[in-house]
Amino acid sequence: MLEIEVFANRTKLIGKYPKEEIDLLTSAYVTGYQFTSVYKLGSWDGKFHGLRRDTIYTGMLPFVIELLDHKKVPYKITYKYYPNLPEEYTFPDNADGKPLYTHQKEAIQTFLNTDVILPHRGIISAGTGSGK
């Protein structure tokens, strides 16, 4: 079984997995690669490779999980980036004496949702005056 250890920026893949397919999935050509001397000499393929030394960037994990599910590769995910987070969360109904609006409560609940591949990560985007 493939063990996946998720850290804040990088994710380690431990065990047997389809390396070539994950490398292809996490690779992209670098802009202007064809003009570099290392590419012209044949010592570089012109791609940025997201898979290096059995690690990928954590932001690529949902795509890798989709591939693993498609290939029916068994895996276990362990989150290492917030080691001291409690299992249950409670948040106040107000902030500095002011009640939280419904959209503020929904943003907090969405961020704290653990039913996603990368819980407790992301950007909360809200307009000016929305009470961030």
Tab-separated table of N, CA and C in Angstrom:
chain	number	residue	atom	x	y	z
A	1	MET	N	0.837	-1.178	0.000
A	1	MET	CA	0.000	0.000	0.000
A	1	MET	C	0.884	1.245	0.000
A	2	LEU	N	0.499	2.210	-0.788
A	2	LEU	CA	1.216	3.478	-0.884
A	2	LEU	C	0.883	4.344	0.322
A	3	GLU	N	1.898	4.837	1.004
A	3	GLU	CA	1.692	5.769	2.101
A	3	GLU	C	1.977	7.174	1.593
A	4	ILE	N	1.069	8.091	1.886
A	4	ILE	CA	1.194	9.484	1.446
A	4	ILE	C	1.277	10.359	2.688
A	5	GLU	N	2.421	10.999	2.877
A	5	GLU	CA	2.610	11.895	4.015
A	5	GLU	C	2.522	13.332	3.500
A	6	VAL	N	1.497	14.043	3.951
A	6	VAL	CA	1.222	15.390	3.463
A	6	VAL	C	1.814	16.413	4.427
A	7	PHE	N	2.763	17.205	3.929
A	7	PHE	CA	3.348	18.312	4.679
A	7	PHE	C	2.815	19.613	4.081
A	8	ALA	N	3.186	20.728	4.644
A	8	ALA	CA	2.644	22.016	4.206
A	8	ALA	C	2.909	22.289	2.723
A	9	ASN	N	4.139	22.080	2.273
A	9	ASN	CA	4.485	22.409	0.885
A	9	ASN	C	4.730	21.198	0.001
A	10	ARG	N	5.255	20.142	0.566
A	10	ARG	CA	5.593	18.954	-0.212
A	10	ARG	C	4.870	17.743	0.362
A	11	THR	N	4.641	16.759	-0.474
A	11	THR	CA	3.993	15.514	-0.076
A	11	THR	C	4.902	14.358	-0.469
A	12	LYS	N	5.165	13.477	0.484
A	12	LYS	CA	6.060	12.348	0.255
A	12	LYS	C	5.252	11.110	-0.096
A	13	LEU	N	5.682	10.413	-1.145
A	13	LEU	CA	5.059	9.168	-1.581
A	13	LEU	C	5.969	8.022	-1.188
A	14	ILE	N	5.486	7.130	-0.322
A	14	ILE	CA	6.302	6.030	0.192
A	14	ILE	C	5.663	4.716	-0.236
A	15	GLY	N	6.379	3.980	-1.037
A	15	GLY	CA	5.860	2.701	-1.510
A	15	GLY	C	5.820	2.646	-3.025
A	16	LYS	N	5.070	1.670	-3.529
A	16	LYS	CA	4.999	1.455	-4.969
A	16	LYS	C	3.845	2.272	-5.557
A	17	TYR	N	4.141	2.998	-6.626
A	17	TYR	CA	3.135	3.818	-7.302
A	17	TYR	C	3.550	4.001	-8.761
A	18	PRO	N	2.623	4.402	-9.631
A	18	PRO	CA	2.951	4.572	-11.059
A	18	PRO	C	3.770	5.845	-11.298
A	19	LYS	N	5.090	5.738	-11.170
A	19	LYS	CA	5.979	6.906	-11.246
A	19	LYS	C	5.902	7.633	-12.578
A	20	GLU	N	5.914	6.894	-13.657
A	20	GLU	CA	5.915	7.534	-14.975
A	20	GLU	C	4.635	8.350	-15.187
A	21	GLU	N	3.508	7.796	-14.780
A	21	GLU	CA	2.244	8.495	-14.984
A	21	GLU	C	2.122	9.713	-14.081
A	22	ILE	N	2.607	9.600	-12.836
A	22	ILE	CA	2.568	10.754	-11.927
A	22	ILE	C	3.538	11.827	-12.400
A	23	ASP	N	4.688	11.411	-12.912
A	23	ASP	CA	5.635	12.388	-13.453
A	23	ASP	C	5.029	13.123	-14.642
A	24	LEU	N	4.366	12.393	-15.517
A	24	LEU	CA	3.714	13.016	-16.670
A	24	LEU	C	2.612	13.979	-16.225
A	25	LEU	N	1.847	13.571	-15.221
A	25	LEU	CA	0.757	14.396	-14.707
A	25	LEU	C	1.256	15.682	-14.056
A	26	THR	N	2.393	15.619	-13.381
A	26	THR	CA	2.894	16.771	-12.625
A	26	THR	C	3.992	17.537	-13.357
A	27	SER	N	4.157	17.294	-14.641
A	27	SER	CA	5.191	17.968	-15.420
A	27	SER	C	4.575	18.941	-16.428
A	28	ALA	N	5.342	19.977	-16.750
A	28	ALA	CA	4.896	20.952	-17.747
A	28	ALA	C	6.123	21.591	-18.384
A	29	TYR	N	5.998	21.964	-19.646
A	29	TYR	CA	7.099	22.639	-20.326
A	29	TYR	C	7.309	24.034	-19.738
A	30	VAL	N	8.563	24.401	-19.590
A	30	VAL	CA	8.933	25.719	-19.090
A	30	VAL	C	8.911	26.686	-20.272
A	31	THR	N	8.382	27.877	-20.048
A	31	THR	CA	8.323	28.878	-21.107
A	31	THR	C	9.726	29.182	-21.637
A	32	GLY	N	9.871	29.103	-22.943
A	32	GLY	CA	11.153	29.400	-23.580
A	32	GLY	C	12.193	28.302	-23.467
A	33	TYR	N	11.777	27.096	-23.091
A	33	TYR	CA	12.723	25.991	-22.901
A	33	TYR	C	13.550	25.715	-24.152
A	34	GLN	N	12.930	25.872	-25.332
A	34	GLN	CA	13.601	25.518	-26.585
A	34	GLN	C	14.774	26.435	-26.918
A	35	PHE	N	14.886	27.572	-26.215
A	35	PHE	CA	15.980	28.503	-26.471
A	35	PHE	C	17.166	28.318	-25.531
A	36	THR	N	17.043	27.436	-24.544
A	36	THR	CA	18.123	27.260	-23.567
A	36	THR	C	19.194	26.330	-24.118
A	37	SER	N	20.419	26.558	-23.676
A	37	SER	CA	21.532	25.739	-24.159
A	37	SER	C	21.440	24.297	-23.655
A	38	VAL	N	20.965	24.094	-22.431
A	38	VAL	CA	20.879	22.727	-21.909
A	38	VAL	C	19.852	21.903	-22.686
A	39	TYR	N	18.793	22.547	-23.164
A	39	TYR	CA	17.817	21.840	-23.985
A	39	TYR	C	18.418	21.532	-25.357
A	40	LYS	N	19.104	22.514	-25.924
A	40	LYS	CA	19.715	22.312	-27.247
A	40	LYS	C	20.781	21.236	-27.226
A	41	LEU	N	21.481	21.099	-26.093
A	41	LEU	CA	22.499	20.058	-25.959
A	41	LEU	C	21.907	18.685	-25.664
A	42	GLY	N	20.608	18.655	-25.354
A	42	GLY	CA	19.940	17.385	-25.092
A	42	GLY	C	20.050	16.896	-23.658
A	43	SER	N	20.536	17.745	-22.752
A	43	SER	CA	20.674	17.307	-21.363
A	43	SER	C	19.459	17.673	-20.502
A	44	TRP	N	18.446	18.297	-21.085
A	44	TRP	CA	17.217	18.640	-20.372
A	44	TRP	C	16.057	18.505	-21.337
A	45	ASP	N	14.933	17.991	-20.848
A	45	ASP	CA	13.769	17.796	-21.707
A	45	ASP	C	12.888	19.037	-21.826
A	46	GLY	N	13.239	20.116	-21.124
A	46	GLY	CA	12.485	21.358	-21.202
A	46	GLY	C	11.294	21.428	-20.270
A	47	LYS	N	11.145	20.426	-19.401
A	47	LYS	CA	9.986	20.377	-18.521
A	47	LYS	C	10.351	20.652	-17.067
A	48	PHE	N	9.405	21.265	-16.372
A	48	PHE	CA	9.439	21.331	-14.914
A	48	PHE	C	8.818	20.031	-14.435
A	49	HIS	N	9.507	19.300	-13.577
A	49	HIS	CA	9.000	18.031	-13.064
A	49	HIS	C	8.564	18.205	-11.616
A	50	GLY	N	7.271	18.043	-11.376
A	50	GLY	CA	6.729	18.181	-10.027
A	50	GLY	C	7.042	16.998	-9.136
A	51	LEU	N	7.364	15.850	-9.724
A	51	LEU	CA	7.736	14.661	-8.966
A	51	LEU	C	9.250	14.576	-8.923
A	52	ARG	N	9.803	14.735	-7.726
A	52	ARG	CA	11.250	14.616	-7.542
A	52	ARG	C	11.529	13.901	-6.234
A	53	ARG	N	12.382	12.895	-6.289
A	53	ARG	CA	12.773	12.124	-5.103
A	53	ARG	C	11.552	11.658	-4.312
A	54	ASP	N	10.590	11.128	-5.004
A	54	ASP	CA	9.359	10.602	-4.412
A	54	ASP	C	8.555	11.649	-3.647
A	55	THR	N	8.665	12.908	-4.042
A	55	THR	CA	7.833	13.954	-3.442
A	55	THR	C	7.192	14.779	-4.560
A	56	ILE	N	6.019	15.316	-4.237
A	56	ILE	CA	5.322	16.222	-5.146
A	56	ILE	C	4.956	17.463	-4.350
A	57	TYR	N	4.592	18.518	-5.044
A	57	TYR	CA	4.068	19.689	-4.351
A	57	TYR	C	2.678	19.342	-3.833
A	58	THR	N	2.385	19.739	-2.613
A	58	THR	CA	1.127	19.378	-1.968
A	58	THR	C	-0.082	19.848	-2.768
A	59	GLY	N	0.013	20.965	-3.441
A	59	GLY	CA	-1.100	21.451	-4.245
A	59	GLY	C	-1.466	20.526	-5.393
A	60	MET	N	-0.564	19.632	-5.788
A	60	MET	CA	-0.823	18.686	-6.862
A	60	MET	C	-1.505	17.414	-6.376
A	61	LEU	N	-1.632	17.269	-5.054
A	61	LEU	CA	-2.150	16.025	-4.483
A	61	LEU	C	-3.543	15.640	-4.989
A	62	PRO	N	-4.508	16.547	-5.094
A	62	PRO	CA	-5.823	16.111	-5.596
A	62	PRO	C	-5.767	15.456	-6.982
A	63	PHE	N	-4.891	15.930	-7.846
A	63	PHE	CA	-4.751	15.353	-9.188
A	63	PHE	C	-4.101	13.968	-9.116
A	64	VAL	N	-3.114	13.834	-8.232
A	64	VAL	CA	-2.442	12.540	-8.055
A	64	VAL	C	-3.411	11.526	-7.451
A	65	ILE	N	-4.223	11.948	-6.483
A	65	ILE	CA	-5.214	11.056	-5.869
A	65	ILE	C	-6.219	10.577	-6.921
A	66	GLU	N	-6.634	11.482	-7.792
A	66	GLU	CA	-7.558	11.101	-8.865
A	66	GLU	C	-6.929	10.031	-9.761
A	67	LEU	N	-5.648	10.187	-10.080
A	67	LEU	CA	-4.943	9.193	-10.892
A	67	LEU	C	-4.833	7.860	-10.148
A	68	LEU	N	-4.477	7.910	-8.863
A	68	LEU	CA	-4.351	6.680	-8.072
A	68	LEU	C	-5.687	5.949	-7.981
A	69	ASP	N	-6.769	6.700	-7.799
A	69	ASP	CA	-8.097	6.082	-7.762
A	69	ASP	C	-8.429	5.437	-9.103
A	70	HIS	N	-8.102	6.122	-10.186
A	70	HIS	CA	-8.359	5.585	-11.526
A	70	HIS	C	-7.566	4.298	-11.767
A	71	LYS	N	-6.320	4.273	-11.276
A	71	LYS	CA	-5.455	3.099	-11.454
A	71	LYS	C	-5.690	2.024	-10.394
A	72	LYS	N	-6.600	2.327	-9.441
A	72	LYS	CA	-6.921	1.406	-8.345
A	72	LYS	C	-5.691	1.071	-7.495
A	73	VAL	N	-4.880	2.082	-7.229
A	73	VAL	CA	-3.708	1.927	-6.366
A	73	VAL	C	-4.141	2.229	-4.930
A	74	PRO	N	-4.019	1.263	-4.015
A	74	PRO	CA	-4.415	1.531	-2.632
A	74	PRO	C	-3.434	2.493	-1.965
A	75	TYR	N	-3.967	3.402	-1.136
A	75	TYR	CA	-3.116	4.385	-0.475
A	75	TYR	C	-3.707	4.770	0.870
A	76	LYS	N	-2.841	5.323	1.707
A	76	LYS	CA	-3.248	5.834	3.020
A	76	LYS	C	-2.628	7.216	3.161
A	77	ILE	N	-3.457	8.210	3.520
A	77	ILE	CA	-2.970	9.585	3.650
A	77	ILE	C	-2.791	9.927	5.125
A	78	THR	N	-1.630	10.498	5.452
A	78	THR	CA	-1.352	11.000	6.795
A	78	THR	C	-0.994	12.470	6.668
A	79	TYR	N	-1.723	13.311	7.412
A	79	TYR	CA	-1.480	14.754	7.362
A	79	TYR	C	-0.479	15.140	8.435
A	80	LYS	N	0.610	15.798	8.016
A	80	LYS	CA	1.686	16.160	8.931
A	80	LYS	C	1.864	17.665	9.072
A	81	TYR	N	1.074	18.457	8.372
A	81	TYR	CA	1.360	19.890	8.345
A	81	TYR	C	0.765	20.667	9.500
A	82	TYR	N	-0.237	20.143	10.190
A	82	TYR	CA	-0.769	20.777	11.391
A	82	TYR	C	-0.843	19.718	12.484
A	83	PRO	N	0.287	19.397	13.112
A	83	PRO	CA	0.291	18.260	14.044
A	83	PRO	C	-0.516	18.472	15.319
A	84	ASN	N	-0.800	19.710	15.721
A	84	ASN	CA	-1.464	19.955	16.996
A	84	ASN	C	-2.923	20.374	16.863
A	85	LEU	N	-3.529	20.160	15.718
A	85	LEU	CA	-4.926	20.550	15.550
A	85	LEU	C	-5.840	19.566	16.280
A	86	PRO	N	-6.826	20.069	17.009
A	86	PRO	CA	-7.771	19.165	17.666
A	86	PRO	C	-8.714	18.517	16.652
A	87	GLU	N	-9.321	17.420	17.056
A	87	GLU	CA	-10.257	16.714	16.178
A	87	GLU	C	-11.550	17.508	15.978
A	88	GLU	N	-12.050	18.113	17.039
A	88	GLU	CA	-13.292	18.872	16.986
A	88	GLU	C	-12.994	20.359	17.128
A	89	TYR	N	-13.754	21.164	16.436
A	89	TYR	CA	-13.570	22.610	16.490
A	89	TYR	C	-14.848	23.277	16.964
A	90	THR	N	-14.683	24.288	17.748
A	90	THR	CA	-15.801	25.154	18.089
A	90	THR	C	-15.328	26.580	17.868
A	91	PHE	N	-16.200	27.408	17.350
A	91	PHE	CA	-15.841	28.798	17.162
A	91	PHE	C	-16.959	29.657	17.734
A	92	PRO	N	-16.614	30.839	18.180
A	92	PRO	CA	-17.613	31.668	18.852
A	92	PRO	C	-18.689	32.162	17.890
A	93	ASP	N	-19.829	32.533	18.461
A	93	ASP	CA	-20.912	33.087	17.652
A	93	ASP	C	-20.703	34.563	17.359
A	94	ASN	N	-19.674	35.149	17.980
A	94	ASN	CA	-19.399	36.560	17.721
A	94	ASN	C	-17.900	36.801	17.731
A	95	ALA	N	-17.520	37.919	17.170
A	95	ALA	CA	-16.117	38.325	17.132
A	95	ALA	C	-16.044	39.749	17.655
A	96	ASP	N	-15.310	39.928	18.707
A	96	ASP	CA	-15.196	41.254	19.343
A	96	ASP	C	-16.564	41.837	19.685
A	97	GLY	N	-17.485	40.975	20.131
A	97	GLY	CA	-18.807	41.441	20.526
A	97	GLY	C	-19.797	41.597	19.395
A	98	LYS	N	-19.354	41.408	18.149
A	98	LYS	CA	-20.243	41.535	16.994
A	98	LYS	C	-20.612	40.138	16.500
A	99	PRO	N	-21.889	39.886	16.221
A	99	PRO	CA	-22.277	38.546	15.756
A	99	PRO	C	-21.697	38.247	14.375
A	100	LEU	N	-21.341	36.978	14.163
A	100	LEU	CA	-20.846	36.557	12.854
A	100	LEU	C	-22.013	36.428	11.881
A	101	TYR	N	-21.785	36.861	10.654
A	101	TYR	CA	-22.789	36.714	9.605
A	101	TYR	C	-22.776	35.276	9.091
A	102	THR	N	-23.838	34.904	8.405
A	102	THR	CA	-23.950	33.543	7.880
A	102	THR	C	-22.787	33.207	6.949
A	103	HIS	N	-22.407	34.128	6.054
A	103	HIS	CA	-21.317	33.836	5.114
A	103	HIS	C	-19.978	33.687	5.841
A	104	GLN	N	-19.808	34.359	6.982
A	104	GLN	CA	-18.580	34.204	7.769
A	104	GLN	C	-18.534	32.823	8.411
A	105	LYS	N	-19.660	32.386	8.958
A	105	LYS	CA	-19.727	31.052	9.565
A	105	LYS	C	-19.507	29.968	8.515
A	106	GLU	N	-20.090	30.148	7.309
A	106	GLU	CA	-19.909	29.170	6.237
A	106	GLU	C	-18.452	29.096	5.791
A	107	ALA	N	-17.773	30.236	5.732
A	107	ALA	CA	-16.358	30.253	5.343
A	107	ALA	C	-15.514	29.488	6.355
A	108	ILE	N	-15.793	29.690	7.633
A	108	ILE	CA	-15.041	28.990	8.681
A	108	ILE	C	-15.310	27.492	8.618
A	109	GLN	N	-16.583	27.113	8.473
A	109	GLN	CA	-16.923	25.693	8.418
A	109	GLN	C	-16.321	25.012	7.186
A	110	THR	N	-16.299	25.715	6.070
A	110	THR	CA	-15.700	25.153	4.859
A	110	THR	C	-14.202	24.946	5.035
A	111	PHE	N	-13.537	25.921	5.630
A	111	PHE	CA	-12.091	25.816	5.859
A	111	PHE	C	-11.768	24.677	6.822
A	112	LEU	N	-12.612	24.467	7.829
A	112	LEU	CA	-12.355	23.438	8.833
A	112	LEU	C	-12.867	22.059	8.420
A	113	ASN	N	-13.499	21.938	7.258
A	113	ASN	CA	-14.027	20.675	6.781
A	113	ASN	C	-12.893	19.672	6.584
A	114	THR	N	-13.020	18.504	7.190
A	114	THR	CA	-11.988	17.479	7.059
A	114	THR	C	-12.364	16.390	6.058
A	115	ASP	N	-13.470	16.562	5.336
A	115	ASP	CA	-13.910	15.560	4.372
A	115	ASP	C	-13.340	15.792	2.975
A	116	VAL	N	-12.315	16.609	2.861
A	116	VAL	CA	-11.685	16.889	1.571
A	116	VAL	C	-10.261	16.350	1.592
A	117	ILE	N	-9.636	16.289	0.426
A	117	ILE	CA	-8.283	15.737	0.338
A	117	ILE	C	-7.278	16.603	1.088
A	118	LEU	N	-7.395	17.915	0.978
A	118	LEU	CA	-6.467	18.820	1.655
A	118	LEU	C	-7.229	19.721	2.634
A	119	PRO	N	-7.553	19.194	3.812
A	119	PRO	CA	-8.276	20.029	4.770
A	119	PRO	C	-7.398	21.140	5.340
A	120	HIS	N	-8.035	22.197	5.796
A	120	HIS	CA	-7.356	23.320	6.460
A	120	HIS	C	-6.368	24.029	5.547
A	121	ARG	N	-6.617	24.018	4.261
A	121	ARG	CA	-5.754	24.714	3.315
A	121	ARG	C	-6.625	25.504	2.360
A	122	GLY	N	-6.094	26.585	1.879
A	122	GLY	CA	-6.806	27.333	0.872
A	122	GLY	C	-6.804	28.814	1.161
A	123	ILE	N	-7.504	29.522	0.324
A	123	ILE	CA	-7.603	30.972	0.436
A	123	ILE	C	-9.071	31.324	0.588
A	124	ILE	N	-9.363	32.123	1.586
A	124	ILE	CA	-10.724	32.613	1.749
A	124	ILE	C	-10.796	33.964	1.051
A	125	SER	N	-11.541	34.003	-0.031
A	125	SER	CA	-11.665	35.227	-0.819
A	125	SER	C	-12.994	35.888	-0.514
A	126	ALA	N	-12.922	37.143	-0.048
A	126	ALA	CA	-14.132	37.883	0.265
A	126	ALA	C	-13.873	39.347	-0.047
A	127	GLY	N	-14.899	40.017	-0.502
A	127	GLY	CA	-14.776	41.409	-0.910
A	127	GLY	C	-14.556	42.355	0.261
A	128	THR	N	-14.214	43.588	-0.071
A	128	THR	CA	-14.020	44.623	0.927
A	128	THR	C	-15.313	44.837	1.714
A	129	GLY	N	-15.171	44.930	3.023
A	129	GLY	CA	-16.326	45.167	3.877
A	129	GLY	C	-17.128	43.917	4.211
A	130	SER	N	-16.604	42.751	3.876
A	130	SER	CA	-17.343	41.509	4.116
A	130	SER	C	-17.115	40.956	5.518
A	131	GLY	N	-16.255	41.574	6.285
A	131	GLY	CA	-16.045	41.128	7.659
A	131	GLY	C	-15.021	40.025	7.803
A	132	LYS	N	-13.925	40.105	7.055
A	132	LYS	CA	-12.867	39.096	7.169
A	132	LYS	C	-12.194	39.246	8.500
